Amino acid sequence: MPFEMAPPSAHALVEAMRGLGYTLWTAVADILDNSIAAGARTVRIDFQWDGPQTWIRVADDGHGMAEAELTQAMRAGARNPLSLRNATDLGRFGLGLKTASFSQCRRLSVSSRRAGLAPACRVWDLDEIAKHDEWRLATEPMPSSVPLLAPIQDMPQGTVVLWEKLDRVVAADAVADDARAEDAFLSQLGRTERHLAMIFHRYLDAPGTPLHILFNGAGPQSRLRGWDPFMDAHPATSRTPDERLRHGDVEVRVQGFILPHRDRLDERAAELGGGPEGWVSQQGFYVYRNRRLLVPGDWLGLGHPRRWAKEDAYRLARLRLDIPNSADAAWSIDVRKSTAAPPRSLRGRLTDLAERVRADARRVFLHRGSYGPRAPAPNLQRAWTAVERRDGMAYRIDRAHPAVARVLAGSCGSTEAVEAMLRVIEETVPVHRIWIETAEREGLAPTGFSATPPAEVRSVAEALFSDFTTRMGLSDDSARTLLMRTEPFNSFPDLVASLGVRTVEKP
């Protein structure tokens, strides 16, 4: 069949490769994938602000590459995504090194060495590609790059990746003494640290031989600590059973986590729990491939888009989902390793699991953590009830709540006035304002006497206890039992237990 060759323009294609949507932090994560695949135990990330001469360097102690291997690794599309791979491989398309690097810089230099061999170096300079419109891969570093690649000379094996001409990170008109531009650069590096702590947390926290990622230094203080999205070690975190699902010959694992309410966390834990994006944004599925996090919190297109929006009420819902790299095609893993779509055969079960976790998380959030791993007492008397109407939810004061019931019973002919007051309160609950301010302030204000001085809580409890025993004729034990079934006194068991107990002073 007649044909003609139609190779793409090198200049046009490489500029198109720059627009795949990487951020600095996702690009650096792609470089670390190669380090992990090479068996690295330590990765150093160094950077230097110097205006237009700013650079970023990633050096690892993995097995490195010989000269021919390095040339192959620098090719665009160095591997077939359909080829079988090692089960621990973190790549797929053979594009990550190039697309991630080109998205941030115009000069990519890679120096690598296998044990017992001399270092090899290859360089892509996008300005040279643009000038000649050819894939000209330099075999020697630029003179200005030599000192920055020097660490490879002292390494028995490993790889050094150097980014220069960071036009997507540093503005073209930036100068070395531009403090604002430097702060913006350092802010991006700070975001990169937080992102890597999330993406590679299962490597950083691995027992035995964890991965060490060092930022601009070699001491313990520069070592990156992993961020666990599930707060697995916290006693107030509850979990669903670890479940295994099958799609064809591929097995995936999923487990749900309901994180502790803010009231169960100290200030530091509450700040850390929000992760890089904040509590609301971090809810959803966390999809891992070979322990590497691909999707950090997303509902994966399950459920109705409006009902499954990321809302405050579900901020405590997170699910861990592990897939092998043999499932990449079935899960539609993209080049940037940032999106995933479950196969149709698994969507129903994943939806059911997520619904359960979302429902439990919503209960914990709304009841401020009183729902823990165990269900609440079924006969707990709450002060408010939710009533579903055609036009939405309405909130009503429960007339059966002991404190309310006693006021109505003792109103001495003024029941209508008390009822009118309760209806005014019910019809003027500032629901929208509460919701907006909750979202803006990342949480609800203290309720249920959680921020009330103990003396005030005791005063209210004693008043009710006295009413139960004198006007209702209950015994002390019955009055205490009733209070323990009454919101919010169920949260103060020690206080309730002390009511009516007379202490005998020593002579």
Coordinates of C-alpha atoms in Angstrom, one line a residue:
M1 CA 0.0 0.0 0.0
P2 CA 1.5 3.4 -0.9
F3 CA 2.4 5.6 2.0
E4 CA 4.6 8.6 2.9
M5 CA 6.4 9.4 6.2
A6 CA 4.8 12.2 8.2
P7 CA 6.9 12.7 11.3
P8 CA 5.7 15.3 13.7
S9 CA 7.5 18.6 14.1
A10 CA 9.9 18.2 17.0
H11 CA 9.4 21.9 18.1
A12 CA 5.5 21.7 17.9
L13 CA 5.3 18.4 19.6
V14 CA 7.5 19.3 22.6
E15 CA 5.6 22.5 23.2
A16 CA 2.4 20.5 23.1
M17 CA 3.9 18.1 25.7
R18 CA 4.4 21.1 28.0
G19 CA 0.7 21.6 28.3
L20 CA -0.4 18.4 29.9
G21 CA -1.4 20.2 33.1
Y22 CA 1.4 19.4 35.6
T23 CA 2.0 21.6 38.6
L24 CA 5.5 21.8 40.1
W25 CA 4.5 19.4 42.8
T26 CA 3.0 16.8 40.5
A27 CA 6.0 17.1 38.2
V28 CA 8.5 16.5 41.0
A29 CA 6.4 13.5 42.1
D30 CA 6.7 12.0 38.6
I31 CA 10.5 12.3 38.8
L32 CA 10.4 10.5 42.2
D33 CA 8.5 7.6 40.6
N34 CA 11.6 6.9 38.5
S35 CA 13.8 7.0 41.6
I36 CA 11.6 4.5 43.4
A37 CA 11.4 2.2 40.4
A38 CA 15.2 2.3 40.3
G39 CA 15.3 1.0 43.9
A40 CA 16.4 4.2 45.5
R41 CA 16.4 4.4 49.3
T42 CA 17.3 8.0 49.6
V43 CA 16.3 10.9 47.3
R44 CA 17.6 14.4 47.7
I45 CA 15.7 17.4 46.4
D46 CA 17.8 20.6 46.2
F47 CA 16.9 23.9 44.8
Q48 CA 18.6 27.3 44.6
W49 CA 16.9 30.6 43.9
D50 CA 18.8 32.8 41.6
G51 CA 16.3 34.7 39.4
P52 CA 16.4 33.4 35.8
Q53 CA 19.3 31.0 36.8
T54 CA 17.1 29.3 39.5
W55 CA 17.5 25.5 39.4
I56 CA 16.0 22.3 40.9
R57 CA 17.8 19.0 41.3
V58 CA 16.7 15.5 42.2
A59 CA 19.4 13.0 43.1
D60 CA 18.8 9.4 44.0
D61 CA 20.9 6.4 45.0
G62 CA 19.0 3.9 42.8
H63 CA 20.8 1.4 40.5
G64 CA 21.3 4.1 37.8
M65 CA 21.6 3.7 34.0
A66 CA 24.4 2.9 31.6
E67 CA 24.8 5.1 28.6
A68 CA 22.5 3.2 26.2
E69 CA 19.8 2.9 28.9
L70 CA 20.0 6.6 29.6
T71 CA 19.5 7.5 25.9
Q72 CA 16.5 5.2 25.8
A73 CA 15.1 6.8 28.9
M74 CA 15.4 10.2 27.4
R75 CA 13.4 9.3 24.3
A76 CA 9.7 10.5 24.2
G77 CA 7.6 7.4 24.4
A78 CA 10.4 5.1 25.6
R79 CA 8.0 2.2 26.3
N80 CA 4.7 0.8 25.1
P81 CA 2.0 1.3 27.6
L82 CA 0.5 -2.1 26.6
S83 CA 3.7 -4.0 27.5
L84 CA 3.9 -6.2 30.5
R85 CA 5.7 -4.5 33.4
N86 CA 7.3 -5.5 36.7
A87 CA 4.6 -5.6 39.4
T88 CA 6.3 -2.8 41.3
D89 CA 6.8 -0.5 38.3
L90 CA 5.3 3.0 38.8
G91 CA 5.4 4.1 35.2
R92 CA 3.3 3.2 32.1
F93 CA 3.8 5.4 29.1
G94 CA 7.5 6.1 29.1
L95 CA 6.8 9.8 29.1
G96 CA 6.9 10.9 32.8
L97 CA 10.5 12.1 32.9
K98 CA 10.1 14.2 29.8
T99 CA 6.6 15.5 30.2
A100 CA 7.0 16.3 33.8
S101 CA 10.4 18.1 33.2
F102 CA 9.3 19.9 30.1
S103 CA 6.3 21.2 31.9
Q104 CA 8.5 23.2 34.3
C105 CA 11.8 23.9 32.5
R106 CA 13.4 24.4 29.1
R107 CA 16.6 22.5 29.9
L108 CA 16.6 18.9 31.3
S109 CA 20.0 17.4 32.1
V110 CA 20.2 13.8 33.4
S111 CA 23.5 12.3 34.6
S112 CA 23.4 8.6 35.7
R113 CA 25.8 5.8 36.5
R114 CA 25.6 2.1 37.0
A115 CA 27.8 0.5 39.6
G116 CA 31.3 0.1 38.2
L117 CA 30.7 2.3 35.2
A118 CA 31.5 6.0 34.5
P119 CA 28.7 8.5 34.6
A120 CA 26.7 9.1 31.4
C121 CA 24.9 12.4 30.6
R122 CA 22.1 13.4 28.2
V123 CA 20.5 16.8 27.8
W124 CA 17.3 18.1 26.3
D125 CA 17.4 21.8 25.6
L126 CA 14.0 23.0 24.2
D127 CA 15.6 26.1 22.8
E128 CA 17.9 23.9 20.7
I129 CA 14.9 21.8 19.6
A130 CA 13.1 25.0 18.6
K131 CA 16.1 26.4 16.7
H132 CA 16.6 23.3 14.6
D133 CA 13.2 21.6 14.8
E134 CA 15.0 18.3 15.4
W135 CA 15.2 15.9 18.4
R136 CA 18.8 16.9 19.2
L137 CA 19.8 15.1 22.4
A138 CA 23.1 16.5 23.7
T139 CA 25.6 14.0 25.1
E140 CA 27.4 16.5 27.2
P141 CA 26.2 19.0 29.8
M142 CA 26.3 22.7 29.3
P143 CA 29.4 24.2 31.0
S144 CA 27.2 26.1 33.5
S145 CA 25.4 22.8 34.4
V146 CA 28.6 20.8 35.2
P147 CA 28.9 22.0 38.8
L148 CA 25.3 21.3 39.5
L149 CA 25.6 17.7 38.2
A150 CA 28.8 17.2 40.3
P151 CA 27.1 15.0 43.0
I152 CA 27.1 12.0 40.5
Q153 CA 30.9 12.0 40.6
D154 CA 30.8 11.0 44.3
M155 CA 28.0 8.4 44.0
P156 CA 28.8 4.7 43.4
Q157 CA 25.5 4.5 41.5
G158 CA 22.4 6.6 41.1
T159 CA 20.9 9.4 39.0
V160 CA 20.8 13.2 39.1
V161 CA 18.0 15.1 37.3
L162 CA 18.6 18.8 36.8
W163 CA 16.0 21.4 35.8
E164 CA 17.3 24.7 34.5
K165 CA 15.6 27.6 32.7
L166 CA 12.5 27.2 34.8
D167 CA 10.3 29.4 32.7
R168 CA 7.1 27.9 34.1
V169 CA 8.2 28.4 37.7
V170 CA 10.1 31.7 37.6
A171 CA 8.9 34.7 35.7
A172 CA 11.0 35.8 32.7
D173 CA 11.6 39.3 34.2
A174 CA 12.5 38.0 37.7
V175 CA 15.8 39.1 39.2
A176 CA 17.8 37.4 42.0
D177 CA 17.0 40.1 44.6
D178 CA 13.3 40.1 43.9
A179 CA 12.0 39.1 47.3
R180 CA 8.4 38.7 46.2
A181 CA 9.4 36.4 43.4
E182 CA 11.7 34.4 45.7
D183 CA 8.8 34.0 48.2
A184 CA 6.5 32.8 45.5
F185 CA 9.1 30.2 44.4
L186 CA 9.7 29.0 48.0
S187 CA 5.9 28.8 48.5
Q188 CA 5.7 26.4 45.6
L189 CA 8.5 24.3 47.1
G190 CA 6.6 24.2 50.4
R191 CA 3.5 23.0 48.5
T192 CA 5.7 20.4 46.8
E193 CA 6.9 19.1 50.2
R194 CA 3.3 18.7 51.4
H195 CA 2.3 17.0 48.2
L196 CA 5.1 14.5 48.3
A197 CA 4.4 13.7 51.9
M198 CA 0.9 12.7 50.9
I199 CA 1.7 10.9 47.6
F200 CA 4.5 8.8 49.0
H201 CA 3.4 8.4 52.6
R202 CA 3.3 4.6 52.4
Y203 CA 6.9 4.6 51.3
L204 CA 8.0 7.2 53.8
D205 CA 6.4 5.3 56.7
A206 CA 7.2 1.8 55.5
P207 CA 8.5 -0.5 58.3
G208 CA 12.1 -1.7 58.0
T209 CA 13.5 0.2 55.1
P210 CA 11.5 3.3 54.5
L211 CA 12.2 5.8 51.6
H212 CA 14.1 8.9 52.7
I213 CA 13.3 12.1 50.9
L214 CA 15.5 15.0 51.9
F215 CA 14.8 18.7 51.1
N216 CA 17.7 21.0 50.7
G217 CA 19.9 19.2 53.3
A218 CA 21.2 15.9 54.5
G219 CA 20.4 16.1 58.2
P220 CA 17.4 14.6 60.0
Q221 CA 15.7 18.0 60.1
S222 CA 15.4 18.0 56.3
R223 CA 13.8 14.5 56.1
L224 CA 10.3 14.5 54.8
R225 CA 7.6 12.9 57.1
G226 CA 4.7 11.1 55.5
W227 CA 1.1 12.3 55.8
D228 CA -1.5 9.6 56.5
P229 CA -4.8 10.6 55.1
F230 CA -6.7 8.1 57.2
M231 CA -5.4 9.0 60.7
D232 CA -5.1 5.2 61.1
A233 CA -3.3 5.4 64.5
H234 CA -5.9 7.7 66.1
P235 CA -8.2 5.8 68.6
A236 CA -11.3 7.7 67.4
T237 CA -10.9 6.7 63.7
S238 CA -13.4 4.0 62.7
R239 CA -13.1 1.7 59.8
T240 CA -15.1 -0.6 57.5
P241 CA -13.8 -4.1 56.9
D242 CA -11.0 -4.5 54.3
E243 CA -12.8 -5.8 51.2
R244 CA -11.4 -7.4 48.1
L245 CA -13.1 -6.9 44.8
R246 CA -12.4 -8.6 41.4
H247 CA -12.5 -7.3 37.9
G248 CA -11.6 -10.0 35.5
D249 CA -8.2 -11.4 36.7
V250 CA -7.4 -8.3 38.7
E251 CA -8.1 -7.9 42.4
V252 CA -8.5 -4.5 44.1
R253 CA -8.8 -3.8 47.8
V254 CA -10.9 -1.1 49.4
Q255 CA -11.5 0.1 53.0
G256 CA -13.4 3.0 54.4
F257 CA -12.3 5.3 57.2
I258 CA -14.4 7.7 59.2
L259 CA -12.0 10.2 60.7
P260 CA -12.4 11.7 64.2
H261 CA -14.5 14.8 64.7
R262 CA -12.6 18.1 65.3
D263 CA -13.6 17.9 69.0
R264 CA -11.6 14.6 69.3
L265 CA -8.4 16.2 67.9
D266 CA -5.8 18.6 69.4
E267 CA -4.9 21.7 67.4
R268 CA -1.9 20.1 65.7
A269 CA -3.8 17.0 64.7
A270 CA -6.7 19.0 63.3
E271 CA -4.3 21.0 61.2
L272 CA -2.5 18.0 59.9
G273 CA -5.7 16.1 59.2
G274 CA -6.8 18.6 56.6
G275 CA -3.9 17.7 54.4
P276 CA -2.6 19.9 51.5
E277 CA -6.1 20.9 50.3
G278 CA -8.1 21.2 53.5
W279 CA -10.7 18.9 55.2
V280 CA -13.5 19.4 52.7
S281 CA -11.3 18.9 49.6
Q282 CA -9.6 15.8 50.9
Q283 CA -12.7 13.7 51.3
G284 CA -13.4 10.7 49.0
F285 CA -11.5 7.8 47.5
Y286 CA -7.7 7.6 47.7
V287 CA -6.5 5.4 44.8
Y288 CA -3.1 3.8 45.2
R289 CA -1.1 1.8 42.7
N290 CA 1.8 -0.1 44.3
R291 CA 1.5 2.1 47.4
R292 CA 1.9 5.2 45.3
L293 CA -1.1 7.6 45.7
L294 CA -2.6 8.5 42.4
V295 CA -5.9 10.2 43.3
P296 CA -5.8 12.1 46.6
G297 CA -9.5 12.3 47.5
D298 CA -12.2 12.1 44.8
W299 CA -15.6 10.5 44.5
L300 CA -14.6 9.0 41.1
G301 CA -17.8 10.0 39.3
L302 CA -19.9 7.7 41.5
G303 CA -23.3 8.8 42.7
H304 CA -25.3 11.8 41.6
P305 CA -23.1 14.8 40.9
R306 CA -25.2 17.1 43.1
R307 CA -25.7 14.7 46.0
W308 CA -22.0 13.6 45.9
A309 CA -20.5 17.1 45.8
K310 CA -17.6 17.7 48.3
E311 CA -19.5 19.2 51.2
D312 CA -18.7 19.9 54.8
A313 CA -21.0 17.1 56.1
Y314 CA -18.8 14.5 54.5
R315 CA -15.4 15.9 55.3
L316 CA -14.6 12.9 57.6
A317 CA -15.2 10.3 54.8
R318 CA -12.1 8.8 53.2
L319 CA -11.7 5.4 51.5
R320 CA -8.4 3.7 50.6
L321 CA -8.5 1.8 47.3
D322 CA -5.5 -0.3 46.1
I323 CA -5.1 -1.4 42.5
P324 CA -2.2 -3.2 40.8
N325 CA -0.4 -1.6 37.8
S326 CA -2.0 -4.3 35.6
A327 CA -5.3 -2.5 36.1
D328 CA -4.1 0.8 34.6
A329 CA -6.0 0.5 31.3
A330 CA -9.2 -0.7 33.1
W331 CA -9.0 2.2 35.5
S332 CA -8.1 4.8 32.8
I333 CA -4.9 6.0 34.5
D334 CA -3.7 9.0 32.6
V335 CA -0.1 10.2 31.8
R336 CA 0.1 12.4 34.9
K337 CA -1.2 9.6 37.2
S338 CA -3.8 12.0 38.6
T339 CA -7.1 10.6 37.5
A340 CA -8.8 7.2 37.7
A341 CA -12.2 5.8 36.6
P342 CA -13.5 2.6 38.1
P343 CA -14.5 -0.2 35.7
R344 CA -18.3 -0.5 35.2
S345 CA -18.4 -3.9 36.9
L346 CA -17.1 -2.4 40.2
R347 CA -19.0 0.8 40.3
G348 CA -22.1 -0.6 42.0
R349 CA -20.2 -2.1 44.9
L350 CA -17.9 0.9 45.3
T351 CA -20.9 3.2 45.4
D352 CA -22.5 1.1 48.1
L353 CA -19.4 1.2 50.2
A354 CA -19.0 4.9 49.7
E355 CA -22.6 5.6 50.6
R356 CA -22.1 3.8 53.9
V357 CA -18.9 5.7 54.8
R358 CA -20.5 9.0 53.8
A359 CA -23.5 8.3 55.9
D360 CA -21.4 7.4 58.9
A361 CA -19.1 10.4 58.4
R362 CA -22.1 12.7 58.2
R363 CA -23.5 11.4 61.5
V364 CA -20.2 11.8 63.3
F365 CA -19.8 15.4 61.8
L366 CA -23.3 16.5 62.8
H367 CA -23.2 15.0 66.2
R368 CA -19.7 16.3 66.9
G369 CA -18.0 12.9 67.3
S370 CA -20.6 11.3 69.7
Y371 CA -20.8 8.6 67.0
G372 CA -17.6 6.7 67.3
P373 CA -16.7 3.1 66.4
R374 CA -19.8 2.2 68.4
A375 CA -23.4 3.3 67.6
P376 CA -25.0 5.8 70.0
A377 CA -27.6 4.7 72.5
P378 CA -30.8 4.0 70.6
N379 CA -33.0 5.7 73.2
L380 CA -30.9 8.9 73.4
Q381 CA -33.3 11.9 73.7
R382 CA -32.1 14.7 71.4
A383 CA -33.1 18.3 71.7
W384 CA -33.5 18.8 67.9
T385 CA -35.2 16.6 65.3
A386 CA -34.9 16.9 61.5
V387 CA -38.2 16.7 59.5
E388 CA -38.1 16.2 55.8
R389 CA -40.6 18.4 53.9
R390 CA -41.4 18.7 50.3
D391 CA -39.4 21.9 50.1
G392 CA -36.4 20.6 52.1
M393 CA -35.4 19.8 55.7
A394 CA -36.9 21.6 58.7
Y395 CA -35.5 21.5 62.2
R396 CA -37.8 21.2 65.2
I397 CA -37.3 21.3 69.0
D398 CA -38.3 17.9 70.4
R399 CA -41.1 18.5 72.9
A400 CA -40.3 15.1 74.5
H401 CA -36.9 16.3 75.5
P402 CA -37.0 16.3 79.4
A403 CA -36.0 19.9 79.7
V404 CA -38.6 21.1 77.2
A405 CA -41.3 18.7 78.5
R406 CA -40.9 20.0 82.0
V407 CA -41.3 23.6 80.9
L408 CA -44.4 22.8 78.9
A409 CA -45.9 20.8 81.9
G410 CA -45.2 23.5 84.3
S411 CA -46.3 26.5 82.3
C412 CA -49.4 26.9 84.4
G413 CA -51.8 27.8 81.6
S414 CA -49.1 29.5 79.5
T415 CA -48.5 26.5 77.2
E416 CA -49.6 28.5 74.2
A417 CA -47.1 31.2 74.9
V418 CA -44.3 28.7 75.3
E419 CA -45.3 26.9 72.1
A420 CA -45.3 30.2 70.3
M421 CA -41.8 30.9 71.5
L422 CA -40.6 27.5 70.4
R423 CA -42.2 28.0 67.0
V424 CA -40.5 31.3 66.6
I425 CA -37.1 29.7 67.4
E426 CA -37.7 26.9 65.0
E427 CA -38.7 29.1 62.1
T428 CA -35.8 31.4 62.6
V429 CA -32.9 28.9 62.8
P430 CA -30.2 30.6 60.6
V431 CA -29.5 27.4 58.6
H432 CA -27.9 29.2 55.7
R433 CA -25.7 31.4 57.8
I434 CA -24.6 28.4 59.9
W435 CA -23.7 26.5 56.8
I436 CA -21.7 29.3 55.2
E437 CA -19.8 30.2 58.3
T438 CA -19.1 26.5 59.0
A439 CA -17.5 26.2 55.5
E440 CA -15.6 29.5 55.8
R441 CA -14.2 28.6 59.3
E442 CA -13.5 24.9 58.6
G443 CA -15.8 23.7 61.3
L444 CA -18.7 24.3 63.7
A445 CA -18.5 26.5 66.8
P446 CA -18.5 24.5 70.1
T447 CA -21.9 23.2 71.1
G448 CA -23.2 20.6 73.6
F449 CA -21.5 22.5 76.5
S450 CA -18.1 21.5 75.0
A451 CA -16.7 25.0 75.6
T452 CA -18.8 25.9 78.6
P453 CA -17.2 26.3 82.0
P454 CA -17.8 23.1 84.2
A455 CA -19.5 25.2 86.9
E456 CA -22.2 26.3 84.4
V457 CA -22.7 22.8 83.1
R458 CA -23.2 21.5 86.6
S459 CA -25.6 24.3 87.4
V460 CA -27.9 23.4 84.5
A461 CA -27.6 19.6 85.3
E462 CA -28.4 20.2 89.0
A463 CA -31.5 22.2 88.1
L464 CA -32.9 19.4 85.9
F465 CA -31.9 16.8 88.4
S466 CA -33.7 18.6 91.1
D467 CA -36.8 19.0 88.9
F468 CA -36.8 15.3 88.1
T469 CA -36.6 14.3 91.8
T470 CA -38.9 16.8 93.4
R471 CA -41.6 17.6 90.8
M472 CA -41.6 14.3 88.9
G473 CA -40.9 12.2 92.0
L474 CA -38.1 10.2 90.4
S475 CA -35.6 8.4 92.6
D476 CA -32.0 9.7 92.4
D477 CA -30.9 6.7 90.3
S478 CA -33.9 7.1 87.9
A479 CA -33.1 10.8 87.5
R480 CA -29.5 10.1 86.7
T481 CA -30.5 7.5 84.2
L482 CA -32.9 9.9 82.5
L483 CA -30.2 12.6 82.3
M484 CA -27.7 10.1 80.8
R485 CA -30.3 9.5 78.0
T486 CA -30.7 13.2 77.5
E487 CA -28.6 15.3 75.1
P488 CA -26.1 16.9 75.8
F489 CA -25.7 15.4 79.3
N490 CA -24.9 12.0 77.9
S491 CA -21.5 13.5 77.2
F492 CA -20.8 14.2 80.9
P493 CA -21.2 10.8 82.6
D494 CA -18.9 11.7 85.6
L495 CA -20.9 14.8 86.3
V496 CA -24.3 13.0 86.1
A497 CA -23.0 10.2 88.3
S498 CA -22.1 12.8 91.0
L499 CA -25.6 14.4 91.1
G500 CA -27.4 13.7 94.4
V501 CA -24.4 12.1 95.9
R502 CA -23.8 13.6 99.4
T503 CA -20.2 13.7 100.6
V504 CA -19.5 13.2 104.3
E505 CA -17.0 15.7 105.6
K506 CA -14.3 14.2 107.8
P507 CA -14.4 15.4 111.5

